[in-house]
Amino acid sequence: MNEPAESNFWKKYSIVIIILVIIFLTVVVTNLPRLFDFLNTEKVARYYVALESRSTDKLTLPSVSRENLNTESIIYLTNKARAENGLPQLAENQLLNTIAESRARDMLEKQYFDHVSPTGQQASDLAEGIGYHYKIIAENIGSGDFITNQKIVDGWMQSPGHRENILSTDVQEIGAAVLKGKMKGSVTYVAVQIFGLQSRPVKHNVCVAPSDNLLHDIEVKKAEIKSLQDQLDRLKKELDAEQESIETDKKYTYDDAQKIQKLNEKIYALNEKSRWYNRVVEEAKAKVTVTESMVSEYNRVLQTYNDCRNDTR
């Protein structure tokens, strides 16, 4: 009669099963304190914190794509916010961009976050220093680990004071900057907006008096004209006298060849002196024309100077 299969199995594998049970019990008994230690609440908490800590370098956090934080995007998003509120766009101004960048750099270098630097300097001081003549100037600042440009502008829009600057109806221009650096040991982005309304240029009346040199030249020309006039008067008397002498001699030549020759010589000399007289007359006329032009220019400048002085009173 055949024995049951189960009986044959135990006969065949009983020794192996007993050995495995002994090994299992030995392992359990040996590591039981460690098992209880592991299940201890405090130990579990420590293991959890260790897993969460970056210092273990065993936990890989998902990477986040950061936008290129830049001036153009901030200005675009600011104007977008203004448009959504029915306001006109602000014009980008390079001087305001420069002020914004200087302010951001100064905060990172001097390790502060405020509208006034430790040395007492603020945006308005920078504007005056670089020649931005303003009627209104305002500033928004922000710092943090920004991921997008929109986050920067949204943060300002959620702050009443910053929102008021963004939606101001009094300003017309904008500048912006975002710089990366370290603030108190942590990597930080500092963002700055500068809003401005330029003042109208102040008209300064510069009253220019007539040139002393021009007045001197006029006086010289007048003296030259007087000298020429005196010369003409003298020549005229001489010509009249010589003409009278020639007319007298004509009555007493009596066909005397010698007298005729002397008369002809007088007539020739008279003609030469007459030509000289005429040249002096032309020279005097030219000097008079030039002098009159100089006097006219002097009077024009003098009138402008007097009008200017009256306007400034």
Phi, psi and omega in degrees: 000133183281144177280151179300151182295326181296321179295319177297323181297314182292322177298324187280323189241007184299318181297317181296317181296316179299318180297317181295321179296318179299316180297316181299313180297323179297315180297316182296312181297320182294320186260007182300318178299321180294324180295315177296322179298320181294322182281354177299133185302316182297319180295319180299318179298319179297316179298323181293315178298320180297321178292324181284335184288138178287342184294339179285341181057021180255347182255120181261113180279148178295136182285143180245130181281120181263135177291162170283107181281120188209166182300312186301316182293319180296317179295318179299313182291328176294314178294329176296318178295322179293317180298322179294341178253017175072026182250151179289159179289155174265140179276135177289135180235125184294328177294321178291326173300318180297318179297315181299316180295319179297320180294316180297315181296320181296320179296320180290321182290320183265359175057058174216165177221095185195164179282346179236129182285166177301338179268004177088007182272142177222181187302320182297325178294318178296321180299316179294324183292328183257005173089022174269102183277111189244151169262323177225139172216135182220159186222137167246137177230151178206151178216149179157183179265071185289139179263324182226160175295326180298324179298323180296308182294321178299320179298318177293319182294338179273354178256123186307314182294315180292321178299320179299320178295316182297322184259020180292139176267359184268338183262160182231345186229160182214151170219155182208163177198149173226125179234144178259137178193198178244133177238111182056042174089349182252144177294127186219147171255131177249123181247140181223136170242138174237126178250141182213156170228115183288145175276151177293140180300134180283127180280119178255116178282116177258106183273116183256117179285156177302147183292134175295328178296320179296318179297321179296317180297324178296317180296322178297314181297320178297320178295320179295320179296319179297319179297318178294322179295319176298318179297319179295320178298317180295315179297322180297319178296317180296317180296319179296319180293316181292324178296318178296320179295319179295319179296324178292316181297328181298333182283342187236028178280322180049044180056026178277117184301322182292318179293322179296320180296316179296322179296318179296323178296320177296319180296319179297314179298322179296317180297319179296317180293327178295318178296320177298315179303315181296323178295319179295322177300314180296319179296319179295318179298318180297318180293325178296317180298314180297317182295319179298321177295318179295320179294320179298316179296319179298316180294323179297313180295321179295320179295317178298319180296316180294319178297319180298316180295324177293325180291331184272354181279000000 
